[in-house]
């Protein structure tokens, strides 16, 4: 039995340690440890609920914007506010743009290097690379000279001994299977995607003032001056600028990202049988298409798929969410093994782990700063795969054909979706679907403004004196990485309790009181590891979830350092 610790896991946001036990070359058990505590919930106590989104949004700069949206939704729910049409559409545009930019960044900049051997790209024949690229897409940057230029740039990096963004990969590992030409093509698109994402996110600047952390939210709607005919407001010129950026976004998704995912996936089909995980999938649903915001109006549906059964979509009620700290560095009054609903949530940090640097943490009863969220007591997987499975099982008019198209292109059955490769493919499908949907929301906004409706916020409850003595609210949202909930209790015009239950907390959850593993832990069990000193297979499955620990453990240890440690113990 070999114990491997990967700490920190890189190409994620925040601080994650993964320990696995390997026997006969296969992972037998796994532990996910959030190694950082932040205490966002404590920071929010006692504040004005109208200000909460400004603080909550700072939980993360990767899934920028999402905590602002979940926060204003929770306070609007508590105060009984419905936002105007314009605000709903602006929020959909900000959130949808976030999906598209974030998913493309995840594939190229955070995940691709688990599948693409950058150093092998130096051996590629640029002419053969051009031929390969032209065979999968009519994207214009696919000539021999273009790929020769990229290869020269890469070679300068390698010869200088400073790989920059490509440092610390397991280059040359036998688990890399792409031919040099496919590796060169992917490296070229890695570099193009860097430029592309910087352009696309200007949409956030136009609608939200800046990125990360758009600044135009307000409880009751958006604080965006909007008037198609005013030179000093958000006007017709901005709408046409956004239309151009959305077209640019969609073009890259359709002609570069999706073809690349299919091309890379074709070499790794065995990963359609690995990393299956829990098999329970949760989606709160997202993108309200009517102002009531009710579940039935959501473009991506709310629901659950349980036990990999795609024949039934189960309902979702926020009341069924609870968190336990049986194996987390917190204490609950009345017992750590309870499942506490977020309105009754407690954040009492009590570190009881070993003093770093340590060899193992998994031999301790408590081993993470993440709480363990459960739905109806069950561990769940959240994220693009969960959303696409819930939509697929619901017979969604856009998602179903898109998923079927990918399955038939790869020649794999629907059961292949329950896997590491399934997560990568589902993220690409979702990006394609949302990139196609965004121009419609922009047209709706334009059409609504043309009717003369310039309402953007309901400020009827702006005065705290109009609030009840006590109000409870929840904001449910689908962030790029999955189901995000904020729960607030307002008492005497102040926040008396605030809890965030975040996508990477669901997925990165430690065990619960019954000893059931979280999604990452479960997905690692059964993974073959060719070389315990270079566990690229662990990274493939963990990265397929797109972890964000900044979100997941909402104190920084100045002594922890920043070295990468892979240890076989
Ligand atoms: Ni910081 Fe996040 C997203 C949220 S959590 S990335 O998407 O909420 O995984
Ligand atoms: Mg929390």
Coordinates of C-alpha atoms and ligand atoms in Angstrom, one line a residue:
X1 CA 0.0 0.0 0.0
X2 CA 1.4 3.4 -1.0
X3 CA 0.1 6.7 0.3
X4 CA 0.5 9.6 -2.1
X5 CA 0.0 13.3 -1.1
X6 CA -0.5 16.0 -3.7
X7 CA -0.2 19.3 -1.9
X8 CA -0.9 21.8 -3.2
X9 CA -2.9 20.7 -6.2
X10 CA -2.1 23.4 -8.8
X11 CA -4.0 24.8 -11.7
X12 CA -6.9 25.4 -9.4
X13 CA -8.0 28.3 -7.3
X14 CA -7.0 28.2 -3.6
X15 CA -5.4 25.5 -1.5
X16 CA -6.2 21.8 -1.9
X17 CA -4.5 18.7 -0.7
X18 CA -5.4 15.3 -2.0
X19 CA -4.2 12.1 -0.3
X20 CA -4.7 8.7 -2.0
X21 CA -3.9 5.2 -1.0
X22 CA -2.7 3.1 -3.9
X23 CA -2.6 -0.7 -3.9
X24 CA -1.4 -2.7 -6.9
X25 CA -1.4 0.4 -9.1
X26 CA -5.0 1.4 -8.3
X27 CA -6.4 4.0 -5.9
X28 CA -8.2 2.2 -3.1
X29 CA -9.1 5.3 -1.0
X30 CA -8.9 9.1 -1.1
X31 CA -9.2 12.1 1.1
X32 CA -9.8 15.7 0.0
X33 CA -8.5 18.4 2.3
X34 CA -9.2 22.1 2.1
X35 CA -6.1 23.6 3.7
X36 CA -7.3 27.2 4.1
X37 CA -10.0 28.8 6.3
X38 CA -11.4 32.2 5.5
X39 CA -14.6 32.7 7.4
X40 CA -16.7 34.8 5.0
X41 CA -19.8 33.9 7.0
X42 CA -18.3 35.6 10.1
X43 CA -17.3 38.7 8.2
X44 CA -21.0 39.2 7.1
X45 CA -22.6 39.0 10.5
X46 CA -24.0 42.3 11.8
X47 CA -23.8 44.0 8.4
X48 CA -26.4 45.7 6.4
X49 CA -27.9 43.0 4.1
X50 CA -27.9 45.5 1.2
X51 CA -24.1 45.5 1.4
X52 CA -23.6 41.7 1.7
X53 CA -23.1 41.1 -2.0
X54 CA -20.1 43.4 -2.1
X55 CA -18.4 41.3 0.6
X56 CA -19.6 38.0 -0.5
X57 CA -18.5 38.5 -4.1
X58 CA -14.9 38.7 -2.8
X59 CA -15.1 35.0 -1.9
X60 CA -13.6 34.4 -5.3
X61 CA -12.2 36.2 -8.3
X62 CA -12.3 33.1 -10.5
X63 CA -16.0 32.6 -10.4
X64 CA -16.3 36.4 -10.3
X65 CA -19.8 37.8 -10.1
X66 CA -21.5 34.6 -8.8
X67 CA -21.5 35.3 -5.1
X68 CA -22.9 38.8 -5.8
X69 CA -25.8 37.3 -7.7
X70 CA -26.5 34.6 -5.0
X71 CA -26.3 37.3 -2.3
X72 CA -28.7 39.8 -3.9
X73 CA -31.1 36.9 -4.7
X74 CA -31.0 35.8 -1.0
X75 CA -31.9 39.3 0.3
X76 CA -34.5 39.8 -2.4
X77 CA -36.1 36.5 -1.4
X78 CA -36.1 37.6 2.2
X79 CA -37.7 40.9 1.4
X80 CA -40.1 39.6 -1.2
X81 CA -38.7 41.6 -4.2
X82 CA -39.1 40.7 -7.9
X83 CA -36.5 42.3 -10.1
X84 CA -37.5 44.1 -13.4
X85 CA -37.1 42.5 -16.8
X86 CA -34.1 44.6 -17.7
X87 CA -32.3 43.6 -14.6
X88 CA -33.1 39.9 -15.1
X89 CA -31.7 40.1 -18.7
X90 CA -28.6 42.0 -17.6
X91 CA -28.0 39.4 -14.9
X92 CA -28.4 36.6 -17.4
X93 CA -25.9 38.2 -19.8
X94 CA -23.3 38.7 -17.0
X95 CA -23.8 35.2 -15.7
X96 CA -23.9 33.5 -19.1
X97 CA -20.8 35.4 -20.3
X98 CA -19.1 34.1 -17.1
X99 CA -19.9 30.5 -18.0
X100 CA -18.4 30.9 -21.5
X101 CA -15.2 32.6 -20.5
X102 CA -14.7 30.5 -17.4
X103 CA -15.2 27.1 -19.1
X104 CA -12.8 27.9 -22.0
X105 CA -10.2 29.1 -19.5
X106 CA -10.7 25.9 -17.5
X107 CA -10.2 23.7 -20.5
X108 CA -7.1 25.4 -22.0
X109 CA -5.4 26.9 -19.0
X110 CA -6.3 24.7 -16.1
X111 CA -7.0 21.2 -17.5
X112 CA -5.6 20.7 -21.0
X113 CA -2.0 20.2 -19.7
X114 CA -3.2 17.0 -18.0
X115 CA -3.9 15.6 -21.5
X116 CA -1.5 17.6 -23.7
X117 CA 2.3 17.2 -23.5
X118 CA 3.7 20.6 -24.1
X119 CA 7.3 19.4 -24.6
X120 CA 6.2 16.8 -27.2
X121 CA 4.8 19.7 -29.3
X122 CA 8.4 20.6 -30.2
X123 CA 8.6 17.4 -32.2
X124 CA 5.6 18.2 -34.3
X125 CA 5.7 18.7 -38.0
X126 CA 4.0 22.1 -38.6
X127 CA 2.7 21.1 -42.0
X128 CA 1.1 18.0 -40.5
X129 CA -0.3 20.1 -37.7
X130 CA -1.9 22.4 -40.2
X131 CA -3.4 19.4 -42.0
X132 CA -4.8 18.1 -38.7
X133 CA -6.2 21.5 -37.6
X134 CA -7.9 22.0 -41.0
X135 CA -9.4 18.5 -40.8
X136 CA -11.3 19.4 -37.6
X137 CA -12.3 23.0 -38.2
X138 CA -12.2 25.9 -40.7
X139 CA -10.7 28.2 -38.1
X140 CA -8.4 30.5 -40.0
X141 CA -5.3 30.3 -37.9
X142 CA -4.4 26.9 -39.2
X143 CA -1.6 27.3 -41.7
X144 CA 1.9 25.7 -41.6
X145 CA 3.7 29.1 -40.9
X146 CA 1.3 29.8 -38.0
X147 CA 2.2 26.5 -36.3
X148 CA 5.9 27.0 -37.1
X149 CA 5.7 30.3 -35.3
X150 CA 4.0 28.8 -32.2
X151 CA 6.6 26.0 -32.1
X152 CA 9.5 28.6 -32.3
X153 CA 7.9 30.6 -29.4
X154 CA 7.6 27.4 -27.4
X155 CA 11.2 26.3 -28.2
X156 CA 12.5 29.7 -26.9
X157 CA 10.6 29.0 -23.7
X158 CA 12.1 25.5 -23.3
X159 CA 15.6 26.5 -24.2
X160 CA 15.6 29.4 -21.7
X161 CA 14.9 26.8 -19.1
X162 CA 11.9 28.9 -18.0
X163 CA 8.8 27.2 -19.0
X164 CA 6.6 29.9 -17.5
X165 CA 3.0 28.8 -17.5
X166 CA 4.1 25.4 -18.7
X167 CA 6.4 24.7 -15.7
X168 CA 6.0 21.7 -13.4
X169 CA 4.1 19.4 -15.8
X170 CA 4.7 15.7 -16.0
X171 CA 6.1 16.0 -19.5
X172 CA 7.1 12.7 -21.1
X173 CA 4.8 10.7 -18.8
X174 CA 3.5 7.6 -20.7
X175 CA -0.1 8.5 -19.9
X176 CA 0.1 11.3 -22.5
X177 CA -1.2 9.9 -25.7
X178 CA -1.6 12.7 -28.2
X179 CA 0.7 12.7 -31.2
X180 CA 3.1 15.7 -31.3
X181 CA 0.9 17.5 -33.9
X182 CA -2.2 17.4 -31.7
X183 CA -0.1 18.7 -28.8
X184 CA 1.2 21.6 -30.9
X185 CA -2.3 22.5 -32.0
X186 CA -3.5 22.5 -28.4
X187 CA -0.6 24.7 -27.3
X188 CA -1.4 27.2 -30.1
X189 CA -5.0 27.3 -28.9
X190 CA -3.9 27.7 -25.3
X191 CA -2.1 30.9 -26.3
X192 CA -5.0 32.1 -28.5
X193 CA -7.5 31.4 -25.7
X194 CA -5.5 33.7 -23.4
X195 CA -6.1 36.6 -25.8
X196 CA -9.7 35.6 -26.5
X197 CA -10.8 35.5 -22.9
X198 CA -9.5 39.0 -22.3
X199 CA -11.7 40.3 -25.1
X200 CA -14.8 38.4 -24.2
X201 CA -14.9 39.6 -20.6
X202 CA -15.2 43.2 -21.7
X203 CA -18.9 42.4 -21.6
X204 CA -18.6 42.5 -17.8
X205 CA -17.0 45.9 -18.0
X206 CA -19.8 47.2 -20.2
X207 CA -22.6 45.8 -17.9
X208 CA -20.9 45.7 -14.6
X209 CA -18.2 48.4 -14.7
X210 CA -15.3 46.0 -14.3
X211 CA -14.1 42.4 -14.1
X212 CA -13.5 40.6 -11.8
X213 CA -16.2 41.7 -9.4
X214 CA -18.8 43.7 -11.5
X215 CA -20.1 46.6 -9.4
X216 CA -23.6 47.2 -10.7
X217 CA -25.6 44.9 -8.5
X218 CA -28.2 46.2 -6.1
X219 CA -30.8 44.5 -4.0
X220 CA -33.9 44.8 -6.2
X221 CA -32.2 44.8 -9.6
X222 CA -29.1 46.4 -11.1
X223 CA -27.6 49.9 -10.7
X224 CA -26.9 50.3 -14.3
X225 CA -28.0 53.6 -15.9
X226 CA -29.8 52.3 -19.0
X227 CA -31.2 54.4 -21.9
X228 CA -30.7 53.4 -25.5
X229 CA -30.9 57.1 -26.5
X230 CA -28.6 58.7 -23.9
X231 CA -24.9 59.2 -24.7
X232 CA -24.1 58.9 -21.0
X233 CA -26.0 55.7 -20.1
X234 CA -25.8 52.1 -21.2
X235 CA -27.1 52.7 -24.7
X236 CA -27.6 51.3 -28.2
X237 CA -23.9 51.6 -29.0
X238 CA -23.0 49.3 -26.0
X239 CA -25.6 46.8 -27.1
X240 CA -24.0 46.5 -30.5
X241 CA -20.6 46.3 -28.9
X242 CA -21.8 43.4 -26.7
X243 CA -23.4 41.7 -29.8
X244 CA -19.9 41.8 -31.5
X245 CA -18.2 40.3 -28.4
X246 CA -20.8 37.6 -28.1
X247 CA -20.3 36.7 -31.8
X248 CA -16.6 36.5 -31.2
X249 CA -17.1 34.3 -28.1
X250 CA -19.4 31.9 -29.9
X251 CA -17.1 31.6 -32.9
X252 CA -14.1 30.5 -30.8
X253 CA -16.3 28.1 -28.9
X254 CA -17.7 26.5 -32.0
X255 CA -14.6 26.5 -34.2
X256 CA -11.8 26.0 -31.6
X257 CA -12.9 24.8 -28.2
X258 CA -15.5 22.2 -29.1
X259 CA -13.5 20.7 -32.0
X260 CA -10.4 20.5 -29.7
X261 CA -12.3 18.8 -26.9
X262 CA -13.6 16.2 -29.3
X263 CA -10.1 15.7 -30.9
X264 CA -8.4 15.3 -27.5
X265 CA -11.2 13.1 -26.1
X266 CA -10.9 10.7 -29.0
X267 CA -7.4 9.7 -27.7
X268 CA -8.6 9.2 -24.1
X269 CA -11.8 7.2 -24.4
X270 CA -10.7 4.9 -21.5
X271 CA -11.4 8.0 -19.3
X272 CA -15.1 7.5 -20.1
X273 CA -14.9 4.5 -17.8
X274 CA -12.9 6.3 -15.0
X275 CA -13.7 8.9 -12.3
X276 CA -17.4 8.0 -12.1
X277 CA -17.9 9.3 -8.6
X278 CA -21.0 9.3 -6.5
X279 CA -23.6 9.1 -9.3
X280 CA -26.0 11.6 -7.7
X281 CA -26.2 14.9 -9.5
X282 CA -27.7 18.2 -8.3
X283 CA -28.7 21.3 -10.3
X284 CA -30.5 24.4 -8.8
X285 CA -31.2 25.5 -12.4
X286 CA -30.3 28.9 -13.9
X287 CA -31.1 31.7 -16.2
X288 CA -34.7 32.8 -15.4
X289 CA -36.6 33.5 -18.7
X290 CA -39.5 35.2 -16.9
X291 CA -39.5 37.8 -14.2
X292 CA -41.1 35.6 -11.5
X293 CA -37.8 33.6 -11.5
X294 CA -39.8 30.5 -10.6
X295 CA -38.1 27.1 -11.2
X296 CA -40.3 26.5 -14.2
X297 CA -38.9 29.6 -15.9
X298 CA -35.3 28.6 -15.7
X299 CA -33.5 27.9 -19.0
X300 CA -31.3 25.2 -17.4
X301 CA -33.7 23.1 -15.3
X302 CA -33.7 22.6 -11.6
X303 CA -33.6 18.9 -10.5
X304 CA -31.6 15.9 -9.4
X305 CA -30.5 12.7 -11.1
X306 CA -30.0 10.0 -8.5
X307 CA -28.0 6.8 -8.8
X308 CA -27.2 7.5 -12.5
X309 CA -30.8 7.0 -13.4
X310 CA -31.5 9.2 -16.4
X311 CA -35.1 8.0 -16.6
X312 CA -36.2 10.2 -13.7
X313 CA -35.6 13.8 -12.6
X314 CA -36.1 14.3 -8.9
X315 CA -37.3 17.6 -7.4
X316 CA -35.1 20.1 -5.5
X317 CA -36.1 22.0 -2.5
X318 CA -33.6 24.2 -0.6
X319 CA -35.0 22.9 2.7
X320 CA -33.3 19.6 1.9
X321 CA -29.8 21.1 2.1
X322 CA -27.7 20.5 5.2
X323 CA -24.1 20.5 6.2
X324 CA -22.3 18.3 8.7
X325 CA -18.8 18.9 10.3
X326 CA -18.2 15.3 11.5
X327 CA -14.9 15.3 9.6
X328 CA -14.3 19.0 9.3
X329 CA -12.3 21.5 11.5
X330 CA -15.4 23.0 13.0
X331 CA -17.7 22.5 16.0
X332 CA -21.4 22.5 16.1
X333 CA -23.3 23.1 19.3
X334 CA -25.1 19.9 19.9
X335 CA -22.8 17.6 18.0
X336 CA -20.6 17.7 14.9
X337 CA -22.4 14.9 13.1
X338 CA -25.7 16.7 12.7
X339 CA -26.9 18.0 9.4
X340 CA -27.7 21.6 9.9
X341 CA -29.8 23.6 7.4
X342 CA -27.9 26.8 6.5
X343 CA -30.4 29.0 8.3
X344 CA -29.4 27.2 11.4
X345 CA -25.8 27.0 10.2
X346 CA -22.8 27.6 12.5
X347 CA -19.3 28.6 11.6
X348 CA -17.1 27.8 14.7
X349 CA -13.6 27.0 13.4
X350 CA -11.6 24.5 15.6
X351 CA -8.4 23.2 13.9
X352 CA -7.5 19.8 15.3
X353 CA -5.2 18.5 12.6
X354 CA -1.4 17.9 12.7
X355 CA 1.1 20.8 12.7
X356 CA 2.3 21.5 9.2
X357 CA 4.4 20.4 7.4
X358 CA 2.9 17.0 8.0
X359 CA 3.1 13.6 6.3
X360 CA -0.5 12.6 6.4
X361 CA -3.7 14.2 7.5
X362 CA -6.0 11.4 6.4
X363 CA -5.2 9.4 9.5
X364 CA -7.0 12.1 11.6
X365 CA -10.7 11.9 12.2
X366 CA -11.1 15.5 11.1
X367 CA -9.1 16.5 8.0
X368 CA -10.6 19.5 6.1
X369 CA -11.7 23.1 6.3
X370 CA -14.6 22.2 4.1
X371 CA -17.9 21.3 5.6
X372 CA -19.8 18.3 4.1
X373 CA -23.0 19.5 2.4
X374 CA -25.6 16.8 1.8
X375 CA -29.0 16.9 0.0
X376 CA -31.6 14.8 1.9
X377 CA -28.6 13.4 3.6
X378 CA -27.0 12.3 0.4
X379 CA -23.6 13.3 -1.1
X380 CA -24.0 15.0 -4.5
X381 CA -21.9 16.0 -7.5
X382 CA -22.5 19.5 -8.9
X383 CA -21.2 21.3 -11.9
X384 CA -21.6 21.3 -15.7
X385 CA -22.0 17.5 -15.9
X386 CA -24.8 17.6 -13.2
X387 CA -26.5 20.5 -15.1
X388 CA -26.3 18.7 -18.5
X389 CA -27.5 15.4 -17.0
X390 CA -30.5 17.1 -15.4
X391 CA -31.3 18.9 -18.6
X392 CA -30.7 15.8 -20.7
X393 CA -32.9 13.7 -18.6
X394 CA -35.6 16.5 -18.7
X395 CA -35.5 16.3 -22.5
X396 CA -34.2 19.8 -22.9
X397 CA -34.6 21.0 -26.5
X398 CA -31.1 22.4 -26.9
X399 CA -29.1 20.3 -24.4
X400 CA -30.4 16.9 -25.5
X401 CA -29.3 17.2 -29.2
X402 CA -26.0 18.8 -28.2
X403 CA -25.2 16.0 -25.8
X404 CA -26.3 13.3 -28.3
X405 CA -24.1 15.0 -31.0
X406 CA -21.0 14.7 -28.8
X407 CA -21.8 11.1 -27.8
X408 CA -22.2 10.1 -31.5
X409 CA -19.1 12.0 -32.5
X410 CA -17.1 10.1 -29.9
X411 CA -19.0 6.8 -30.5
X412 CA -19.8 6.3 -26.8
X413 CA -23.1 5.6 -25.0
X414 CA -24.8 7.9 -22.6
X415 CA -23.3 6.0 -19.7
X416 CA -19.9 7.4 -20.7
X417 CA -21.1 10.7 -19.3
X418 CA -20.7 9.4 -15.8
X419 CA -16.9 9.9 -15.8
X420 CA -13.9 12.1 -15.9
X421 CA -14.2 12.5 -19.7
X422 CA -18.0 13.1 -19.3
X423 CA -17.2 16.2 -17.1
X424 CA -14.9 17.6 -19.8
X425 CA -17.4 16.9 -22.6
X426 CA -20.4 18.2 -20.6
X427 CA -18.5 21.5 -19.9
X428 CA -17.9 21.9 -23.6
X429 CA -21.6 21.1 -24.5
X430 CA -22.8 23.6 -21.9
X431 CA -20.5 26.3 -23.2
X432 CA -21.8 25.8 -26.8
X433 CA -25.4 25.9 -25.6
X434 CA -25.0 29.0 -23.5
X435 CA -22.9 30.8 -26.1
X436 CA -25.8 30.2 -28.5
X437 CA -28.3 31.5 -26.0
X438 CA -26.6 34.8 -25.0
X439 CA -27.5 36.7 -28.2
X440 CA -31.2 36.0 -27.6
X441 CA -31.1 37.6 -24.1
X442 CA -29.3 40.6 -25.6
X443 CA -32.0 40.9 -28.3
X444 CA -34.7 40.6 -25.6
X445 CA -33.1 43.4 -23.7
X446 CA -32.8 45.6 -26.8
X447 CA -36.5 44.9 -27.6
X448 CA -37.7 45.6 -24.1
X449 CA -35.9 48.9 -24.0
X450 CA -37.5 49.8 -27.3
X451 CA -40.9 49.5 -25.7
X452 CA -39.8 52.4 -23.4
X453 CA -39.4 50.2 -20.3
X454 CA -36.3 51.5 -18.7
X455 CA -37.0 50.1 -15.2
X456 CA -33.9 48.4 -13.8
X457 CA -34.4 48.1 -10.0
X458 CA -37.3 47.8 -7.5
X459 CA -36.2 50.0 -4.7
X460 CA -39.5 49.9 -2.8
X461 CA -37.9 48.0 0.1
X462 CA -34.7 50.2 0.1
X463 CA -35.6 51.7 3.5
X464 CA -34.7 49.3 6.3
X465 CA -37.6 50.7 8.4
X466 CA -39.9 49.0 5.9
X467 CA -38.5 45.5 6.7
X468 CA -40.1 43.0 9.0
X469 CA -38.4 42.5 12.4
X470 CA -37.1 39.1 11.1
X471 CA -36.8 37.9 7.5
X472 CA -35.2 34.7 6.1
X473 CA -34.1 34.3 2.5
X474 CA -32.2 32.0 0.2
X475 CA -30.6 32.6 -3.2
X476 CA -30.1 29.6 -5.4
X477 CA -27.9 29.8 -8.4
X478 CA -25.8 27.7 -10.8
X479 CA -22.3 29.1 -10.8
X480 CA -19.9 27.7 -13.5
X481 CA -18.7 25.0 -11.0
X482 CA -22.2 24.1 -9.8
X483 CA -24.9 24.7 -7.3
X484 CA -24.4 27.7 -5.2
X485 CA -26.7 28.8 -2.3
X486 CA -26.6 31.8 0.0
X487 CA -28.9 31.8 3.0
X488 CA -29.5 34.9 5.0
X489 CA -31.4 35.8 8.2
X490 CA -32.1 39.5 8.7
X491 CA -33.0 40.7 12.2
X492 CA -33.4 44.3 13.3
X493 CA -32.1 45.5 9.9
X494 CA -28.9 43.5 10.2
X495 CA -27.6 40.2 9.1
X496 CA -27.9 37.8 12.1
X497 CA -26.8 34.7 10.1
X498 CA -25.4 34.2 6.7
X499 CA -24.2 30.9 5.2
X500 CA -22.7 30.1 1.8
X501 CA -22.9 26.5 0.5
X502 CA -20.7 26.5 -2.5
X503 CA -20.1 24.2 -5.6
X504 CA -16.6 23.2 -4.6
X505 CA -17.8 22.5 -1.1
X506 CA -20.3 19.9 -2.5
X507 CA -17.7 18.4 -4.7
X508 CA -14.6 18.6 -2.4
X509 CA -16.6 17.6 0.6
X510 CA -14.9 15.3 3.2
X511 CA -16.7 12.3 4.6
X512 CA -20.0 12.7 6.6
X513 CA -21.0 11.2 9.9
X514 CA -21.9 8.0 8.1
X515 CA -18.4 7.9 6.5
X516 CA -19.7 8.5 3.0
X517 CA -17.1 10.2 0.8
X518 CA -17.5 13.5 -1.1
X519 CA -17.5 13.6 -4.9
X520 CA -13.8 14.1 -5.5
X521 CA -12.9 11.4 -3.0
X522 CA -15.3 8.9 -4.5
X523 CA -14.3 9.7 -8.1
X524 CA -10.7 8.9 -7.4
X525 CA -11.4 5.4 -6.1
X526 CA -10.5 2.8 -8.7
X527 CA -8.2 5.1 -10.7
X528 CA -5.1 3.3 -12.0
X529 CA -1.8 5.1 -11.2
X530 CA 1.1 4.2 -13.5
X531 CA 3.8 6.0 -11.5
X532 CA 3.1 7.1 -7.9
X533 CA 5.8 9.7 -8.1
X534 CA 4.0 11.4 -11.0
X535 CA 0.2 11.0 -10.3
X536 CA -1.1 12.7 -13.4
X537 CA -4.2 10.4 -13.2
X538 CA -5.2 12.0 -9.9
X539 CA -4.9 15.4 -11.5
X540 CA -7.1 14.4 -14.5
X541 CA -10.0 13.5 -12.3
X542 CA -9.7 16.3 -9.8
X543 CA -9.2 18.9 -12.5
X544 CA -12.2 17.6 -14.4
X545 CA -14.4 19.1 -11.6
X546 CA -12.6 22.5 -11.9
X547 CA -12.0 22.9 -8.1
X548 CA -12.1 26.3 -6.4
X549 CA -11.0 26.2 -2.8
X550 CA -11.3 30.0 -2.4
X551 CA -15.1 29.5 -2.9
X552 CA -15.2 26.2 -1.0
X553 CA -13.8 27.4 2.3
X554 CA -15.2 30.8 2.3
X555 CA -7.0 32.5 7.5
X556 CA -4.2 32.2 5.6
X557 CA -1.2 30.5 7.0
X558 CA 1.8 32.6 6.2
X559 CA 4.2 29.7 7.0
X560 CA 2.6 27.3 4.5
X561 CA 4.9 28.4 1.7
X562 CA 4.2 27.8 -2.0
X563 CA 6.2 24.7 -2.9
X564 CA 4.7 21.8 -4.7
X565 CA 5.1 18.6 -2.8
X566 CA 4.4 15.1 -4.2
X567 CA 5.3 12.5 -1.6
X568 CA 5.2 8.8 -1.6
X569 CA 5.0 7.7 2.0
Ligands
LIG1 NI1 -14.3 30.3 -6.9 FE1 -17.1 29.1 -7.5 C1 -17.8 28.7 -9.1 C2 -18.7 29.4 -6.7 S1 -17.0 27.3 -6.4 S2 -15.1 29.2 -8.4 O1 -18.2 28.5 -10.2 O2 -19.6 29.6 -6.1 O3 -16.6 26.0 -7.0
LIG2 MG1 -20.2 27.7 3.9

